[in-house]
GROMACS .gro file of C-alpha atoms in nm:
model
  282
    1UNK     CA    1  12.069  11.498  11.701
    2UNK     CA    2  11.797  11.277  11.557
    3UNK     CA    3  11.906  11.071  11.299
    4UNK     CA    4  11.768  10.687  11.120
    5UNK     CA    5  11.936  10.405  11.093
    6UNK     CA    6  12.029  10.329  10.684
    7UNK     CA    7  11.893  10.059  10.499
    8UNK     CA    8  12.057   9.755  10.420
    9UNK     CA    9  12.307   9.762  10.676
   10UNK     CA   10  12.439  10.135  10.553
   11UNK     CA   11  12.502  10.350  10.855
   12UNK     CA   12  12.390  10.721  10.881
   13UNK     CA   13  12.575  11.014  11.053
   14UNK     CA   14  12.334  10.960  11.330
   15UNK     CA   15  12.443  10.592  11.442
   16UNK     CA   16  12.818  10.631  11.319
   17UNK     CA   17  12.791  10.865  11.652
   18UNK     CA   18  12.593  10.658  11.845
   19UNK     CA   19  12.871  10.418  11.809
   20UNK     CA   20  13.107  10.622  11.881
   21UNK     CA   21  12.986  10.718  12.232
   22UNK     CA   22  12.930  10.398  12.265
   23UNK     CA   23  13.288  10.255  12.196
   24UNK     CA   24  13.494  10.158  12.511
   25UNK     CA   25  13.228  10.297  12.728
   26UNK     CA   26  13.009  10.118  13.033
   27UNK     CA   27  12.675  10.097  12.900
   28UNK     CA   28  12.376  10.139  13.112
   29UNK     CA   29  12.077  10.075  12.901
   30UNK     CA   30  11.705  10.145  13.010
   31UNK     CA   31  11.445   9.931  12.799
   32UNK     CA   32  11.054   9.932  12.718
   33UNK     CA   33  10.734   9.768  12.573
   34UNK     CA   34  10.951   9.848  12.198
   35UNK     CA   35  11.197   9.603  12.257
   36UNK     CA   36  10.985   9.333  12.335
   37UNK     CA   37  10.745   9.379  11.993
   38UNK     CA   38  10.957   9.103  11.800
   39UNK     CA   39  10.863   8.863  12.008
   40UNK     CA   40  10.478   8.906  12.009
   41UNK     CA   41  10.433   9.126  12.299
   42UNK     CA   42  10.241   9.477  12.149
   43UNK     CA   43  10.341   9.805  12.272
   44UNK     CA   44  10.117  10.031  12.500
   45UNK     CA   45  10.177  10.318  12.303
   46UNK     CA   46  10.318  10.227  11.938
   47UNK     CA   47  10.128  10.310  11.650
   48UNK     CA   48   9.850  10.127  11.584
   49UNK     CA   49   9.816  10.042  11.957
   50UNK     CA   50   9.421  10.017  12.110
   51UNK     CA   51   9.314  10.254  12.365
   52UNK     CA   52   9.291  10.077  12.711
   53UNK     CA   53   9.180  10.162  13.051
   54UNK     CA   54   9.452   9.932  13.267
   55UNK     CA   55   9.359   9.872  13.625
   56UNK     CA   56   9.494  10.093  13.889
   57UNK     CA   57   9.589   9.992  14.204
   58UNK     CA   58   9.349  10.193  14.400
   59UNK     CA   59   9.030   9.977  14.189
   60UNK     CA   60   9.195   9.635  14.292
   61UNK     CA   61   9.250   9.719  14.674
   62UNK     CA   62   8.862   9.833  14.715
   63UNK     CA   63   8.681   9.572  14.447
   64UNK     CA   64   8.633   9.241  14.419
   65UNK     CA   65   8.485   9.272  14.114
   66UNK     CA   66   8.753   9.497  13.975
   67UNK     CA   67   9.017   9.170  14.112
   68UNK     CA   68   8.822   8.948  13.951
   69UNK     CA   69   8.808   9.135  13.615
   70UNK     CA   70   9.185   9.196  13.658
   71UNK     CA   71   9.235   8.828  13.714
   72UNK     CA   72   9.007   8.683  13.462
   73UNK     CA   73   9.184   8.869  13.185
   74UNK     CA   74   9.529   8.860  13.312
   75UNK     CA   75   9.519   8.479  13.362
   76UNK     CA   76   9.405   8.417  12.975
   77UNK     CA   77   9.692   8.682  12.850
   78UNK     CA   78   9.939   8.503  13.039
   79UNK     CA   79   9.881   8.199  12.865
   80UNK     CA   80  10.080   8.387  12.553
   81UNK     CA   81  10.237   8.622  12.755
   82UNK     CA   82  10.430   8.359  12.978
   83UNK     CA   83  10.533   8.149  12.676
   84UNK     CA   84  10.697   8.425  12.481
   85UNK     CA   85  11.070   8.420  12.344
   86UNK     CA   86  11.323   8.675  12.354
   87UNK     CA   87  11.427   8.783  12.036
   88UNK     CA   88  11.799   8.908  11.913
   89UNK     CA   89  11.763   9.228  12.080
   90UNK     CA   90  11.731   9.045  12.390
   91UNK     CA   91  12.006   8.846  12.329
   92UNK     CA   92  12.253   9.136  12.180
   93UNK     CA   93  12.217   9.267  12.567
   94UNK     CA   94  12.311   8.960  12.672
   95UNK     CA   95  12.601   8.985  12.462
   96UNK     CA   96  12.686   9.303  12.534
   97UNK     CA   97  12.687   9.248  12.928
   98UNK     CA   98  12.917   8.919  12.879
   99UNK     CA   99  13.171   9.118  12.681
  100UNK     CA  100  13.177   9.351  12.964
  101UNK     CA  101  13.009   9.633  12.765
  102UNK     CA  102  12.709   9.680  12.949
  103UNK     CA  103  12.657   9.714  13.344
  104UNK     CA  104  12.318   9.635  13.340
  105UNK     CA  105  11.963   9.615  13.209
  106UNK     CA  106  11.665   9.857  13.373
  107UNK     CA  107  11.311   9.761  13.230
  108UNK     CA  108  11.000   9.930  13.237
  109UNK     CA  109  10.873   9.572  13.110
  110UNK     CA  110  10.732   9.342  13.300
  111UNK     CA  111  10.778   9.054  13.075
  112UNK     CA  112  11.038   8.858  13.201
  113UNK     CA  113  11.250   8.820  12.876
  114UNK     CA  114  11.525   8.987  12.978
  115UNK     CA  115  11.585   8.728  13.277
  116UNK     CA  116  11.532   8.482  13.015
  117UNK     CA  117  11.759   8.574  12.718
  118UNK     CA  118  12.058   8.543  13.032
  119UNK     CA  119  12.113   8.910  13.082
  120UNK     CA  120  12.269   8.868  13.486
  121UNK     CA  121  12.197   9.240  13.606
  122UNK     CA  122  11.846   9.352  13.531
  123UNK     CA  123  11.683   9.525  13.778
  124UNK     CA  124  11.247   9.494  13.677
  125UNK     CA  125  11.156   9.840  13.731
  126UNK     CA  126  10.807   9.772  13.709
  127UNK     CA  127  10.842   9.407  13.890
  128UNK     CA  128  10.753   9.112  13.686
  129UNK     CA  129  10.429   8.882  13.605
  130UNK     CA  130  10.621   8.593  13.719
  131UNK     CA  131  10.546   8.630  14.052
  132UNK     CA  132  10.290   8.719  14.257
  133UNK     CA  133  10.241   8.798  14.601
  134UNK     CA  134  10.041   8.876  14.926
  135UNK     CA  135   9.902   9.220  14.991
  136UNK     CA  136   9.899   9.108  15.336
  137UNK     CA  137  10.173   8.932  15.445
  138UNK     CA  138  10.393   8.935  15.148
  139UNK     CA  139  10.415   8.556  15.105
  140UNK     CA  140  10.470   8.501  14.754
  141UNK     CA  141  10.392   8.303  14.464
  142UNK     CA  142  10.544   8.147  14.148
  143UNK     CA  143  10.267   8.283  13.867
  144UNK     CA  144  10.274   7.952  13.736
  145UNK     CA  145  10.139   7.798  14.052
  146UNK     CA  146   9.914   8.098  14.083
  147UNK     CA  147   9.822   7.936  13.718
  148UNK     CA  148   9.740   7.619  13.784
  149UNK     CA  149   9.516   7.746  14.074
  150UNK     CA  150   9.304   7.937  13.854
  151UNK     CA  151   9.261   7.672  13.661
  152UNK     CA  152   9.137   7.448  13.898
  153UNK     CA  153   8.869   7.679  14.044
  154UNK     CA  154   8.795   7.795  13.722
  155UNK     CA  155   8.762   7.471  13.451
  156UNK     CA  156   8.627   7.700  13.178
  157UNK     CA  157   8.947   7.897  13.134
  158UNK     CA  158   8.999   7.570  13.011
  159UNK     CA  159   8.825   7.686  12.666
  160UNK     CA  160   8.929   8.050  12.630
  161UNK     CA  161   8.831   8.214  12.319
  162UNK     CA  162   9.070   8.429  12.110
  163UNK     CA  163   9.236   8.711  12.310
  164UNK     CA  164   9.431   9.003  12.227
  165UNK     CA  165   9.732   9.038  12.433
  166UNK     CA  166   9.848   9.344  12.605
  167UNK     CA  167  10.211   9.477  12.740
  168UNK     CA  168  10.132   9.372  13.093
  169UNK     CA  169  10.014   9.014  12.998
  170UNK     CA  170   9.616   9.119  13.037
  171UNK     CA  171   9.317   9.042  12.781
  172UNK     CA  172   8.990   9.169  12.769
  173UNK     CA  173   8.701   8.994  12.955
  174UNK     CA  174   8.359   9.013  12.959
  175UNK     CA  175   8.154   8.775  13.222
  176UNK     CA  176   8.344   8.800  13.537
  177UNK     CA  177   8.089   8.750  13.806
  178UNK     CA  178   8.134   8.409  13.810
  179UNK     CA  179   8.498   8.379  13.830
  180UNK     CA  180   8.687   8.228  14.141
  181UNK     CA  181   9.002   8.422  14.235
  182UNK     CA  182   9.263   8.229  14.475
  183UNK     CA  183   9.346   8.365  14.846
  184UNK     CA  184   9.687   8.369  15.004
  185UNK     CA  185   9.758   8.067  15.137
  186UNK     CA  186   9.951   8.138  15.454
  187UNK     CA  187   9.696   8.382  15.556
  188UNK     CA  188   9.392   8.408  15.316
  189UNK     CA  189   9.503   8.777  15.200
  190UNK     CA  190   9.485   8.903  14.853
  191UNK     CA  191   9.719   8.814  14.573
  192UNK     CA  192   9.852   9.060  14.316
  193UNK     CA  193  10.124   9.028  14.059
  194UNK     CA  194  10.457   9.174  14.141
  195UNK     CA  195  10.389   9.440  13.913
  196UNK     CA  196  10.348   9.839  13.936
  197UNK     CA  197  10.003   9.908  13.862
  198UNK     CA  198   9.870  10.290  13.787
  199UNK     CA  199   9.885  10.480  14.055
  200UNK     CA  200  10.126  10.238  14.311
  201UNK     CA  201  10.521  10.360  14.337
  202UNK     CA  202  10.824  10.147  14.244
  203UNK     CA  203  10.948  10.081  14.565
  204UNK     CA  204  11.228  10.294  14.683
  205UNK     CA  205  11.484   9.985  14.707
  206UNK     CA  206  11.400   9.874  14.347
  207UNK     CA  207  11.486  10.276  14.186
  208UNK     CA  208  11.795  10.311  14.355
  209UNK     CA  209  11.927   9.991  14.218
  210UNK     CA  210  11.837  10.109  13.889
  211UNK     CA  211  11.988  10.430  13.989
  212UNK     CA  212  12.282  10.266  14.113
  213UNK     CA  213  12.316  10.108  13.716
  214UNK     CA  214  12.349  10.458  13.575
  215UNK     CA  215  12.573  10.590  13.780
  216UNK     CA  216  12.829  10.323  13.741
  217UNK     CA  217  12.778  10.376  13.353
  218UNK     CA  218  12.983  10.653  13.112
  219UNK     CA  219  12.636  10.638  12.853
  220UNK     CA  220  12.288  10.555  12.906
  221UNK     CA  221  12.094  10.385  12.643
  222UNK     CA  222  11.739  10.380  12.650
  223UNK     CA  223  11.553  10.095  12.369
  224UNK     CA  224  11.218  10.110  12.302
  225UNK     CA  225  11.088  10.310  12.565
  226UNK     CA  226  10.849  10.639  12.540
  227UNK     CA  227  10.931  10.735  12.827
  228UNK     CA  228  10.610  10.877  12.916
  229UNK     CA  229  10.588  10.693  13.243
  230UNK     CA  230  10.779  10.935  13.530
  231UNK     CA  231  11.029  10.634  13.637
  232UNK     CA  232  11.192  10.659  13.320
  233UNK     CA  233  11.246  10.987  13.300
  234UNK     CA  234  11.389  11.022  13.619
  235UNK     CA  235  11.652  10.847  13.558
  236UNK     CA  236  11.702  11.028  13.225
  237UNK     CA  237  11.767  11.284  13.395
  238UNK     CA  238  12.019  11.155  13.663
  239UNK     CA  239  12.222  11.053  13.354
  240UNK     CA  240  12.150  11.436  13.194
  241UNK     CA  241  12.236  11.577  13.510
  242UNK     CA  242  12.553  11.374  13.538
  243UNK     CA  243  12.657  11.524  13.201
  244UNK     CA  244  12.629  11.137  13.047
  245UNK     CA  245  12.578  11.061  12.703
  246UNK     CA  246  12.213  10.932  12.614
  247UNK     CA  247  12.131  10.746  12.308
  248UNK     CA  248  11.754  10.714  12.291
  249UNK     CA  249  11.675  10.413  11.976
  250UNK     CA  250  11.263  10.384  11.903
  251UNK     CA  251  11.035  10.427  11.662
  252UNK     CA  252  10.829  10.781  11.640
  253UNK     CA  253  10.905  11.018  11.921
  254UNK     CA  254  10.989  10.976  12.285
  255UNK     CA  255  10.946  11.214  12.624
  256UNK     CA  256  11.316  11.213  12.607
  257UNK     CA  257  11.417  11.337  12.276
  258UNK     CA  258  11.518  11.660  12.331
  259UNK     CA  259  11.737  11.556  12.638
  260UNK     CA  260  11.911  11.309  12.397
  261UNK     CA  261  12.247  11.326  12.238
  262UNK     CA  262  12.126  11.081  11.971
  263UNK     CA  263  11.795  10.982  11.862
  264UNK     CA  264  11.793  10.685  11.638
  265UNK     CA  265  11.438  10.679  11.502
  266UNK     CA  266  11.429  10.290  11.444
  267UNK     CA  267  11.366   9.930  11.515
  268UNK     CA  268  11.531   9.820  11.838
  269UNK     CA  269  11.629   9.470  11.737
  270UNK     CA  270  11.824   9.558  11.413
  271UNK     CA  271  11.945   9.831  11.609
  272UNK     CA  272  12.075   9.656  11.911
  273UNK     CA  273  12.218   9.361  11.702
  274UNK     CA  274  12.399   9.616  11.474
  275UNK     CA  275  12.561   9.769  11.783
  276UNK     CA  276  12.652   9.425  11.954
  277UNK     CA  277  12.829   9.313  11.598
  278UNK     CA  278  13.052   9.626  11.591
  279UNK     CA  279  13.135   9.692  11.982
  280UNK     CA  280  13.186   9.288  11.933
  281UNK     CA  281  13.419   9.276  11.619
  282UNK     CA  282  13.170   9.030  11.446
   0.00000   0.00000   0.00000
């Protein structure tokens, strides 16, 4: 059933059901770039989104130039990217998890904001810009420190011009010859972010905990999410073939719609917050 959330705080057919399903039940929930838009981070694929040719994983193993592109841009992004603030939907989860609602948080989004909002079971599908570590030895690295490195051995990312921010925390750079990219400090190896990039897996350890989240759930809600990218749908469809429940909320259509049992076509913050205030009694 696809169905919009009223205006004004009147509720359709559509989420009356959602709620419903939703009441009494252990909540899985499965989020994406959507549910991170309110607090300043753009979605890949939401309208109006530019077209972009992210770096895959097989460019930054076999170029330095390609890691130092990859770097140049990512470090400037992260300078809004690692200051961003969860907003209410965020902290509805976090809500929703204390109350005993929710078993746990599985995000495509590498943001972070889930960890900081205080949800306690979120397993980063995709990993997370926070860190970073060796390709090498697998020492790794607080991004911040990674940071402050940059900075040192670069001194004019000290006066960045404007830069528009991507999902994944990356920017657009120009002139990258010149840039000075930090080596692993245990053994001089090369440092990455903790993040999925096109064309790597998620590690096999990383989907089964996510796996293990919908199978100790009676619905699976998905926020924000496409659900273009395979991870996703996989576990859509453990939940479809466990006969459970799906609620898909986000704005225009998703990979997942017709394997839904309600599609609310609609913001994910007022959406999330609505739910939290009714499963909550507020």
């Amino acid at each position: 059933m696809s169905a919009a959330v009223g205006t004004h705080g009147v509720r359709d057919a559509g989420l009356d059901e959602a709620l419903a399903l939703l009441r009494d039940a252990r909540i899985g929930v499965l989020t994406g770039a959507g549910v991170s838009t309110d607090s300043g981070i753009p979605d890949y694929r939401g309208e109006g989104a530019p077209v972009r040719n992210p770096m895959t994983f097989s460019a930054f193993q076999s170029s330095e130039l390609a890691r130092k592109r990859y770097w140049a841009g990512s470090h400037l992004g992260w300078r809004s990217f690692g200051t961003a603030t969860p907003n209410a939907g965020h902290g509805a989860l976090v809500d929703l998890e204390l109350a005993g609602h929710v078993t746990g948080v599985i995000t495509q989004n590498v943001d972070g904001l889930h960890h900081r909002a205080g949800s306690r079971h979120v397993v980063d599908l995709h990993g997370s810009m926070d860190r970073v570590v060796c390709l090498d030895c697998g020492q790794q690295y607080s991004r911040f420190a990674i940071a402050d490195r940059l900075d040192e051995l670069n001194p004019a990312f000290a006066r960045p011009g404007a830069v528009r921010l991507a999902p994944d925390g990356d920017v657009e750079v120009e002139d990258v010859e010149a840039i000075v990219i930090p080596e692993c400090e245990v053994c001089g190896g090369t440092l990455k972010p903790d993040v999925v990039f096109f064309g790597e897996f998620v590690p096999t350890d990383v989907f089964q905990a996510a796996a293990s989240i919908v199978r100790s759930s009676d619905v699976l809600l998905v926020a924000g999410s496409s659900l273009v990218v395979n991870s996703g749908m996989r576990l859509l469809e453990q939940a479809r073939r466990a006969r459970m429940p799906i609620i898909v909320i986000n704005r225009g259509i998703t990979k997942g719609d017709s394997r839904a049992t309600v599609k609310l076509d609609a913001g994910t913050t007022e959406t999330l917050t609505g739910i939290a205030r009714h499963l909550l009694g507020d």
